[in-house]
Coordinates of C-alpha atoms in Angstrom, one line a residue:
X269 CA 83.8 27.2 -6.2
X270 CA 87.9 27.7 -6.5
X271 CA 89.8 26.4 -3.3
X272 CA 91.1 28.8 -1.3
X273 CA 94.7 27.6 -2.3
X274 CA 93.8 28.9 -6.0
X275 CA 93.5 32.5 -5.5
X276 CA 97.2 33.7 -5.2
X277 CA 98.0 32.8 -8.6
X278 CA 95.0 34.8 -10.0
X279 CA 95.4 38.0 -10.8
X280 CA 93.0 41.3 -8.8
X281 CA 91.9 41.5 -12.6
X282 CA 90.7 38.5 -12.8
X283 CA 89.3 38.1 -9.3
X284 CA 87.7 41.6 -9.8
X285 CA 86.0 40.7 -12.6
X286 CA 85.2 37.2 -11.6
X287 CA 83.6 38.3 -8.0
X288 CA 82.7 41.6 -7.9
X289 CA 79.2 43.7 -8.1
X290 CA 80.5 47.2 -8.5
X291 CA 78.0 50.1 -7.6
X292 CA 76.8 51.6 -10.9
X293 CA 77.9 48.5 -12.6
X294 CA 77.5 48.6 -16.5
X295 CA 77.5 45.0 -16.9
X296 CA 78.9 45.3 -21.1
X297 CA 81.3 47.1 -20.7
X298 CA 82.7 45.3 -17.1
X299 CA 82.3 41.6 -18.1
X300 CA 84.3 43.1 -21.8
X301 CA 86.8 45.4 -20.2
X302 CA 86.9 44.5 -16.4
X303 CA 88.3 47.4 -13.8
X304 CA 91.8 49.4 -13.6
X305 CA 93.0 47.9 -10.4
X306 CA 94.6 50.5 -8.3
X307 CA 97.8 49.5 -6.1
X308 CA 99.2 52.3 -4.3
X309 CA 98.3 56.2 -3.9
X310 CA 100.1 58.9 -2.4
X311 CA 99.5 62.6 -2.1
X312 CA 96.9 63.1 -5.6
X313 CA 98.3 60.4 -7.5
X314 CA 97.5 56.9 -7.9
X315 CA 99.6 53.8 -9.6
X316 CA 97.9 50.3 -10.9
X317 CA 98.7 47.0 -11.2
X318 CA 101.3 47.3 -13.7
X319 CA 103.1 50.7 -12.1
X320 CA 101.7 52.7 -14.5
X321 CA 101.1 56.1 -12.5
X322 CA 98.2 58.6 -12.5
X323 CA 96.9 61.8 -11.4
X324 CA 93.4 61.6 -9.4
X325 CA 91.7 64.6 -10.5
X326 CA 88.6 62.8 -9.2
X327 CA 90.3 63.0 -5.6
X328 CA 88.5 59.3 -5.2
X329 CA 85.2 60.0 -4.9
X330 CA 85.4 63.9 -4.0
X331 CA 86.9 63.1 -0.7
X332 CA 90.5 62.5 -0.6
X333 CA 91.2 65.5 0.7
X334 CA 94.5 65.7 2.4
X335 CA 96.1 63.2 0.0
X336 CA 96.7 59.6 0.7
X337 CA 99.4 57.8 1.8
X338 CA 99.7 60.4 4.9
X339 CA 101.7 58.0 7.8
X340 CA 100.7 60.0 10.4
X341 CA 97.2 59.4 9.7
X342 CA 98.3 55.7 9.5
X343 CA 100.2 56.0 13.3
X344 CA 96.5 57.6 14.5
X345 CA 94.3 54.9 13.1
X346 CA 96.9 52.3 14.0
X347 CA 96.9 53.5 17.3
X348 CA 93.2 53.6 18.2
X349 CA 93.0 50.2 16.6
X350 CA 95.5 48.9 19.2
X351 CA 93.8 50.5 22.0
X352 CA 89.9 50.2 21.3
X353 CA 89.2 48.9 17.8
X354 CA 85.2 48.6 19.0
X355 CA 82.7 49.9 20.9
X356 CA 78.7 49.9 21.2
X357 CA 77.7 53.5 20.6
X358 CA 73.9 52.6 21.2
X359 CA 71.2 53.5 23.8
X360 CA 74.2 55.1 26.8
X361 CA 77.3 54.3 25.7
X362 CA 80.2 56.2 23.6
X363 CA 83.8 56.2 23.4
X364 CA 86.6 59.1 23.7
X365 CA 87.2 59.8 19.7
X366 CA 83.2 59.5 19.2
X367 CA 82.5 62.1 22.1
X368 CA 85.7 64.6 21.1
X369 CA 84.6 64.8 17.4
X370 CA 81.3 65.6 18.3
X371 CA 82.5 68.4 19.8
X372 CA 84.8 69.7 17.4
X373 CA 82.1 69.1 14.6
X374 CA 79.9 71.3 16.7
X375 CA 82.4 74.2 17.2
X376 CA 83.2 73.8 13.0
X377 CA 79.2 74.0 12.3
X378 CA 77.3 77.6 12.1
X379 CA 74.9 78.7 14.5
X380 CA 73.7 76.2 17.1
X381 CA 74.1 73.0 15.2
X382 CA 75.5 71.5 18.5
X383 CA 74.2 67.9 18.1
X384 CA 75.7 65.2 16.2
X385 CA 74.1 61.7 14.8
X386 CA 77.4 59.2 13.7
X387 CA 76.4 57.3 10.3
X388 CA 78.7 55.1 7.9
X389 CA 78.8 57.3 5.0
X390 CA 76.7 60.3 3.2
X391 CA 73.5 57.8 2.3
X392 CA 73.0 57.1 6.0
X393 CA 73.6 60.5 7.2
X394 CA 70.7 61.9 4.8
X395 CA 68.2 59.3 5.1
X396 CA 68.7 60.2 9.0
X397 CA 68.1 63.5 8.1
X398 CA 64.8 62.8 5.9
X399 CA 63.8 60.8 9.0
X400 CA 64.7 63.1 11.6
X401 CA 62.1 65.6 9.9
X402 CA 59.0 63.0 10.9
X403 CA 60.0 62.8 14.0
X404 CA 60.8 66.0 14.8
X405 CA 57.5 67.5 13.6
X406 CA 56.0 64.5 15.1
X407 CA 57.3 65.4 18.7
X408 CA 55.6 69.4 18.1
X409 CA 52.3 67.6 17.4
X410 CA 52.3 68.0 13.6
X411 CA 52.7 64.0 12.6
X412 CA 51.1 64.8 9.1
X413 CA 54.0 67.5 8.4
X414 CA 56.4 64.8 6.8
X415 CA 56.6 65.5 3.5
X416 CA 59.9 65.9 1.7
X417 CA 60.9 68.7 -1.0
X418 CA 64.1 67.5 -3.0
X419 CA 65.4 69.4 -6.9
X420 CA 65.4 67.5 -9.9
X421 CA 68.9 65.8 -11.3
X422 CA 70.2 65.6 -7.2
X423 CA 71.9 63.2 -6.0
X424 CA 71.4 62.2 -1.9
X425 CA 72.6 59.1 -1.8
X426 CA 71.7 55.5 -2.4
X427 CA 69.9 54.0 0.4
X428 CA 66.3 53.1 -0.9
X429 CA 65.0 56.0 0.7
X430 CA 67.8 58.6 0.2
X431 CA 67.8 57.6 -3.7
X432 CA 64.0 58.0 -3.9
X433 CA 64.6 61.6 -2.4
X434 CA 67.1 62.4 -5.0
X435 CA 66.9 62.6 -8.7
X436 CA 69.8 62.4 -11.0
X437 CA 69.7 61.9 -14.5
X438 CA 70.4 58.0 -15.0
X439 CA 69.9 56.7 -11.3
X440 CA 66.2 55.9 -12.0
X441 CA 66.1 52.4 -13.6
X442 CA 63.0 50.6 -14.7
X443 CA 64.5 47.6 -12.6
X444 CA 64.3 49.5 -9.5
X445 CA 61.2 50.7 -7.4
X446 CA 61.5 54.1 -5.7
X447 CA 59.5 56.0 -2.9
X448 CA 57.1 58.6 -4.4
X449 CA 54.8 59.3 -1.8
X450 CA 55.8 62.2 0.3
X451 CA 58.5 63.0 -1.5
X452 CA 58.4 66.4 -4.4
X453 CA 61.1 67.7 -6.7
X454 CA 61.3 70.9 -7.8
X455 CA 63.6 72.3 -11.3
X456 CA 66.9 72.8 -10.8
X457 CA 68.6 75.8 -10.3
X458 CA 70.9 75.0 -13.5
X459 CA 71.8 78.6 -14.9
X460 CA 73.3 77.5 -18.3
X461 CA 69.9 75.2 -18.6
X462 CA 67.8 78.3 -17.8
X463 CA 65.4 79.3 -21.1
X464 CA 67.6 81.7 -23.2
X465 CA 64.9 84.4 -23.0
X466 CA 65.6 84.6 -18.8
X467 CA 68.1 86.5 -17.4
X468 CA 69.8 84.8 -14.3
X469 CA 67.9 87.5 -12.0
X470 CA 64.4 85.9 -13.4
X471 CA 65.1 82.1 -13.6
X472 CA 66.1 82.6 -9.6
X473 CA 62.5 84.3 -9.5
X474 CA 61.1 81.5 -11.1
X475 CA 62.7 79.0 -9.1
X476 CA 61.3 80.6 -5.8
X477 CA 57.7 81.1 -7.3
X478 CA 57.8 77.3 -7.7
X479 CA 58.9 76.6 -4.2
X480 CA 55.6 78.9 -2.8
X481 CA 53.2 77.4 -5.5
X482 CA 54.1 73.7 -4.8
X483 CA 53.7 74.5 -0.8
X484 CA 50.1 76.2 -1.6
X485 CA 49.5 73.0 -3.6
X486 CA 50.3 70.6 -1.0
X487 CA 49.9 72.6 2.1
X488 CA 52.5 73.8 4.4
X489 CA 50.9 71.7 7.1
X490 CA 52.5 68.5 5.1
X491 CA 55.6 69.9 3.9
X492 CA 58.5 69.0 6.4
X493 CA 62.0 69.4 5.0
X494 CA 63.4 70.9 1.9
X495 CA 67.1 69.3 1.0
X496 CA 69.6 70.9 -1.1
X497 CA 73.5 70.5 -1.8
X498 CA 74.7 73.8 -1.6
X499 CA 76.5 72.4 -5.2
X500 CA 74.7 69.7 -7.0
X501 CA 78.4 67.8 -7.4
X502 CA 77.3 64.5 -8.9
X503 CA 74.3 66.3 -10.9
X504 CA 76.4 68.6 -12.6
X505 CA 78.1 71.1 -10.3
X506 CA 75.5 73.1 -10.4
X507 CA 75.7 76.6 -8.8
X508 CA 72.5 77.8 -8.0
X509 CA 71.6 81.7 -9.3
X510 CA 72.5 84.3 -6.8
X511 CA 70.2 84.5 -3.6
X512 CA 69.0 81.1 -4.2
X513 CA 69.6 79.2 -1.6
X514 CA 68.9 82.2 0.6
X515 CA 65.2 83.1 -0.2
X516 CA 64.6 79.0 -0.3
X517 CA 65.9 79.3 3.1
X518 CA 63.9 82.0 4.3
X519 CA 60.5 80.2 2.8
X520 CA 61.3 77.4 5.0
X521 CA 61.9 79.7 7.9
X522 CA 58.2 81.1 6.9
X523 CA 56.5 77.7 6.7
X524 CA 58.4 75.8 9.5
X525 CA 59.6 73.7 7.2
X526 CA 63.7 72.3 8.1
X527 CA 66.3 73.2 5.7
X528 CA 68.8 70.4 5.6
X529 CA 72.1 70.9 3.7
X530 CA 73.3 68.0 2.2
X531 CA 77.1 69.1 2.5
X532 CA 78.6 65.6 1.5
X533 CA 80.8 67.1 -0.8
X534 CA 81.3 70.7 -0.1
X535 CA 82.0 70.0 3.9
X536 CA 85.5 69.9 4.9
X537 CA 87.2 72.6 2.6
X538 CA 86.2 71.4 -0.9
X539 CA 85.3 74.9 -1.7
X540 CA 86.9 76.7 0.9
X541 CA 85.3 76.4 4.0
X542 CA 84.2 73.9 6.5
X543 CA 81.3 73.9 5.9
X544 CA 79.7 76.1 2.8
X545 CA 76.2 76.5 3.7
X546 CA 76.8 79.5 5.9
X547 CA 79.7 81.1 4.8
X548 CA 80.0 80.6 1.0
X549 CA 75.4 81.2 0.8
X550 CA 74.4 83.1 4.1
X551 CA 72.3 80.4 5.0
X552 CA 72.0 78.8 8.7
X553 CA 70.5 74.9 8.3
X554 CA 68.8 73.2 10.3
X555 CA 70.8 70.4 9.4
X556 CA 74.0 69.2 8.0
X557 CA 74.8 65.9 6.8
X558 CA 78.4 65.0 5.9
X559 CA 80.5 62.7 4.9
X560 CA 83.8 62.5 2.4
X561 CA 85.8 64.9 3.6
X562 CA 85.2 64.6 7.0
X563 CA 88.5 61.3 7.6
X564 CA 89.6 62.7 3.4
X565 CA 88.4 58.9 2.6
X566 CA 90.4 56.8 5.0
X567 CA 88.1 55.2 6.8
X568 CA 84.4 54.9 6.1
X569 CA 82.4 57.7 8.3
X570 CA 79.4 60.2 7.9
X571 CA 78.0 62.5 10.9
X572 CA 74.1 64.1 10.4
X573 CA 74.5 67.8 12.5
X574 CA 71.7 68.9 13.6
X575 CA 70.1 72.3 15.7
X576 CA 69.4 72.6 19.3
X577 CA 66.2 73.6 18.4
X578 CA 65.6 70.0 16.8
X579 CA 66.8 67.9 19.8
X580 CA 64.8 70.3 22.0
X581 CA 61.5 69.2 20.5
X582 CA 62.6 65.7 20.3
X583 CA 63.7 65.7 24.0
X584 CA 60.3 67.3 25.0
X585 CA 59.2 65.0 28.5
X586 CA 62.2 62.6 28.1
X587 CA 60.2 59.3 27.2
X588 CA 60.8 59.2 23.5
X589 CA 63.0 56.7 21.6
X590 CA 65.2 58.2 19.3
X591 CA 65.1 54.0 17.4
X592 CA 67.8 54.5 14.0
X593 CA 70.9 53.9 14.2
X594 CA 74.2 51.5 12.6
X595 CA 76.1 48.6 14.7
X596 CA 79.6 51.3 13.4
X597 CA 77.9 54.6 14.6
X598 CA 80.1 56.4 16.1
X599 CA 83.3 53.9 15.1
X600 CA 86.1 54.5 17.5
X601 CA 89.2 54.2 15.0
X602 CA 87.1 56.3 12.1
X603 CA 86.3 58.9 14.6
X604 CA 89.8 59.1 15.6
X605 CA 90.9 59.2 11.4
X606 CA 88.4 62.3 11.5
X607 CA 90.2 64.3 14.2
X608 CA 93.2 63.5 12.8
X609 CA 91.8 65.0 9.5
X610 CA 90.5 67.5 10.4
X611 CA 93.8 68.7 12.4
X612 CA 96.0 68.4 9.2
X613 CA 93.5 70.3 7.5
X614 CA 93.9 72.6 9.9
X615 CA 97.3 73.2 10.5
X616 CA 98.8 73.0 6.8
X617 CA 95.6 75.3 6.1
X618 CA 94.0 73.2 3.0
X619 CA 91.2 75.4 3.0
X620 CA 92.8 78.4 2.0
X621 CA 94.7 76.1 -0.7
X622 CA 91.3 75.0 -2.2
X623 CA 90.1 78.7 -2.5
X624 CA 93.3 79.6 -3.5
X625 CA 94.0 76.6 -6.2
X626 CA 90.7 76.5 -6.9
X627 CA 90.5 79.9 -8.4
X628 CA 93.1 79.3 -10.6
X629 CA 91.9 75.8 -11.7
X630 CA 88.4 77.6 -13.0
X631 CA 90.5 80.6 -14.8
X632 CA 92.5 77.3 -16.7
X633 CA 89.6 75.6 -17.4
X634 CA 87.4 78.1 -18.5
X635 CA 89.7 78.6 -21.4
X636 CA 88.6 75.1 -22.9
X637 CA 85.3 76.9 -23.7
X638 CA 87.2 77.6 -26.9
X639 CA 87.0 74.5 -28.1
X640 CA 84.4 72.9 -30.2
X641 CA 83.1 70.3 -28.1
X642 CA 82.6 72.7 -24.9
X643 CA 79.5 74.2 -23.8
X644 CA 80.3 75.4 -20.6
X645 CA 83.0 75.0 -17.8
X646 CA 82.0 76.1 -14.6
X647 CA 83.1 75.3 -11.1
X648 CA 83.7 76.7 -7.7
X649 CA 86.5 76.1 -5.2
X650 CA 88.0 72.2 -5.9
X651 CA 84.9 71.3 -7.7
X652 CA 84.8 71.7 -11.7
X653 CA 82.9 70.3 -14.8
X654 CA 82.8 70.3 -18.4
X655 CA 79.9 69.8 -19.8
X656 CA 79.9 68.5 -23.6
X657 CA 77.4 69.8 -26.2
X658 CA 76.8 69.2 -30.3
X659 CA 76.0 72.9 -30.6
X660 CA 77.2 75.6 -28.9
X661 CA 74.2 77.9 -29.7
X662 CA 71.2 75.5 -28.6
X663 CA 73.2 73.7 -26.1
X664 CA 72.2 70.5 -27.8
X665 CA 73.9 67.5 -26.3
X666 CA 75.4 64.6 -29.0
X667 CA 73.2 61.2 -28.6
X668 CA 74.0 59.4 -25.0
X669 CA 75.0 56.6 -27.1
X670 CA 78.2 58.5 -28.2
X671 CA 79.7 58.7 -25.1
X672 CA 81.9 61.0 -25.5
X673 CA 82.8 61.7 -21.9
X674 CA 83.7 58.7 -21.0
X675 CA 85.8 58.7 -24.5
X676 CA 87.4 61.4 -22.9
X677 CA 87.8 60.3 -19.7
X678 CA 89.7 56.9 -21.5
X679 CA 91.8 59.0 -23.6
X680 CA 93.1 61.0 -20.2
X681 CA 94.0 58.0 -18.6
X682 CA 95.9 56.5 -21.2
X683 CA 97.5 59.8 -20.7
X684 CA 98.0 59.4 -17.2
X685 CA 95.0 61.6 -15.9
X686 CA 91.9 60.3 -14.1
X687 CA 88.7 62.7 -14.7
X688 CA 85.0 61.2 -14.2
X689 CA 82.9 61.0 -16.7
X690 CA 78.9 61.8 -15.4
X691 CA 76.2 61.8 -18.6
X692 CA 77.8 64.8 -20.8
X693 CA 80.1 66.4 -18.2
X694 CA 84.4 65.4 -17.1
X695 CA 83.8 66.1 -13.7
X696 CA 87.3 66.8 -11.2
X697 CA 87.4 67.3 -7.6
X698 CA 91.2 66.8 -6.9
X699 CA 92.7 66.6 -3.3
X700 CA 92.4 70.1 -1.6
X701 CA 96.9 69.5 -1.5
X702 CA 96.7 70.1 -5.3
X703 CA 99.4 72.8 -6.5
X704 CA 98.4 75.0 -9.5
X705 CA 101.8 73.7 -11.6
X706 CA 99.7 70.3 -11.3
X707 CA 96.5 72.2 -12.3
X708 CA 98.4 73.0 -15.4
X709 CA 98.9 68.9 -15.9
X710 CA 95.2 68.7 -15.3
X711 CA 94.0 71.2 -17.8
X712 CA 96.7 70.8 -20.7
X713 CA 95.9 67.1 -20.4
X714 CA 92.4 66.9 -20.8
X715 CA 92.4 69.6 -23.9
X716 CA 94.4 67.1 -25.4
X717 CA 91.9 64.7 -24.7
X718 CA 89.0 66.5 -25.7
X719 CA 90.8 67.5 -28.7
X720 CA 91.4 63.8 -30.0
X721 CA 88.0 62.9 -28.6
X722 CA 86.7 65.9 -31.0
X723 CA 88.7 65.0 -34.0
X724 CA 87.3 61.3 -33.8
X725 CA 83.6 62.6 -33.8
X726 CA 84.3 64.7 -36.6
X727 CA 85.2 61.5 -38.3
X728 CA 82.6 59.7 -37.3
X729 CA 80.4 62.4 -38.9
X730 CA 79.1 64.5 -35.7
X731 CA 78.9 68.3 -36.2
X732 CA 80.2 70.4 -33.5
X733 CA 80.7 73.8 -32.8

């Protein structure tokens, strides 16, 4: 081990790539190319080590919404630091910020989602949820009723349990075990994947025929929860076919089953609205978990939403113990960066902007399906993909081992422009402060990119088109 008195004359590079296990680490390409090291952000754009400057079209991890480098968010969690930078939120304790944004999270929320569970990010706000739907049923004298429906290629996190319940492309790994008890997936509501024969109308009808065969299979009496991102966001932005997430909704209703909406992404204004679920798909959850958005990535904070009805049933006689919880539930400082959010949000009326922006980002983009390499472009509100294909016809994706999103993504940073590569898509979910003339920098940018990309390929001896 290095002394201490070593370290300032090594570089973050080195330390990086010395120390650190990154989350989805790709161990090759990491211990060949180590990480960019980011130094400073403000507004949507980021600079590294070396000053070189960037535009985040990723907005972080879709959830730098307001922009960074905001002081007065600074002052507020400064300020809260100084005057309570701790307190116990277990068993019958709370603080001020904790209590307040409970309450403002329950005016935001539809219907009578009046209750609020504090978490430390999206994973522990979902495997809440998933737990919440044992006990609840539990408390009404179903225990058996536990069961969990998820859709194939979702993402809910990556807790043991929360990754078990979702299913992306590339997160299962023979090295890792995964819960499969209790736990079904059902397609997913993809409409460029649908079978080319379907029209949109009859893959939705589909898609709900499956739902009511897999509960007569397993028996509504052990179904508990169904969980769906309004979006998919990291399985592909996918937009479900018109009504879906409606009729799911009322199955559930029909087989008291508890509709949780994972709105980790689209919470908080990403497309539009403060929360999507109800306003953007007519549907009233039982539950909302959330995260991102909700302090625009300050500080580290997720919040699980949940009915009246739900607390009702687990209240029932007043001798239950309600035993989950996180030594930074209900943080004071990140509770007071969430108000602080959500009032700038607010006041210079982001949400509007994202609609707004947003529509004009997905007119841009969509344009890029002239190209040879694009299959589709589709997005809604602040949150757009690409998705790469071989063939425009079939839809045939090139062989993972080409890469060539992540060739893209590398060719737009060199550029100045961050995009995410995910599988076969560029995924972008900017800060909802973006301006459409920096839309334009976006989307001129990466044609550019996919353009050189495209030309290497054709090199290389692919055939696209």
């Amino acid at each position: 081990m290095n002394a201490p008195a070593s370290l300032p004359n090594t570089s973050a590079f080195e330390m990086d790539r010395a120390h650190v296990l990154h989350p989805w680490a790709n161990f090759g390409p990491f211990e060949k190319a180590g990480s960019l090291v980011i130094a400073r952000g403000q507004g949507a754009k980021l600079w590294d080590e070396q000053g070189r400057e960037y535009f985040d079209a990723v907005g972080g991890m879709w959830c730098t919404n307001i922009g960074l480098g905001r002081r007065e968010m600074a002052d507020a969690i400064a300020e809260q630091a100084e005057r309570l930078a701790f307190a116990n939120h277990f068993v019958d304790m709370t603080n001020d910020p904790a209590a307040r944004l409970a309450a403002k999270l329950a005016e935001l929320a539809p219907g009578d989602l009046n209750r609020v569970h504090f978490t430390t990010g999206g994973s522990t706000a979902v495997d809440t949820a998933v737990r919440v739907v044992s006990y609840y049923h539990h408390s009404r004298g179903n225990p058996d009723k536990t069961d969990i429906v998820a859709r194939e290629n979702s993402y809910h996190g990556s807790t043991y349990l929360t990754q078990s319940v979702g299913k992306r492309n590339g997160d299962r790994i023979e090295e890792f075990r995964y819960k499969t008890e209790g736990i079904h997936h059902l397609s997913c509501p993809n409409p460029y994947r649908r079978p080319d024969w379907q029209t949109e109308a009859q893959f939705c009808d589909d898609l709900i025929a499956e739902f009511e065969a897999l509960i007569a299979k397993v028996g509504a009496d052990r179904i508990g929860g169904f969980i769906a991102e309004p979006i998919q966001a990291s399985g592909g932005i996918i937009i479900p076919p018109q009504g879906y997430l409606k009729r799911m909704w009322e199955i559930c209703k029909r087989h008291d089953i508890l509709f949780i909406a994972d709105e980790v992404v689209t919470a908080f204004g990403r497309i539009g609205h403060w929360f999507a679920s109800e306003d953007a798909f007519g549907v009233q959850p039982d539950m909302i978990t959330t995260a991102k958005g909700l302090t625009s990535g300050y500080l580290p904070l997720g919040a699980l939403i949940l009915s009246d009805r739900i607390w009702a049933a687990m209240a029932t006689g007043g001798h239950r113990w309600f035993t989950t919880g996180l030594t930074y539930s209900g943080h004071p400082v990140s509770c007071a960066c969430a108000l602080k959010n959500i009032e700038i949000l607010d006041r210079e009326d982001l949400l509007a902007n994202a609609a707004k922006v947003g529509a004009y980002f997905n007119t841009r983009l969509k344009a890029l399906e002239s190209l040879p390499l694009v299959g589709n472009v589709r997005g809604q509100g602040l949150m757009l993909c690409v998705e790469n294909v071989a063939n425009k016809a079939t839809k045939a994706l090139l062989p993972d081992e080409v890469n060539e999103s992540k060739r893209i993504s590398d060719v737009a940073e060199s550029l100045g422009l961050l995009v995410r590569p995910i599988g076969h898509l560029n995924v972008m979910s900017p800060p909802l402060i973006i301006t459409e003339a920096e839309v334009d920098f976006v989307v001129d940018t990466l044609e550019t990119a996919i353009r050189r990309v495209s030309d290497d390929l054709v090199r290389e001896g692919h055939r696209l088109g």
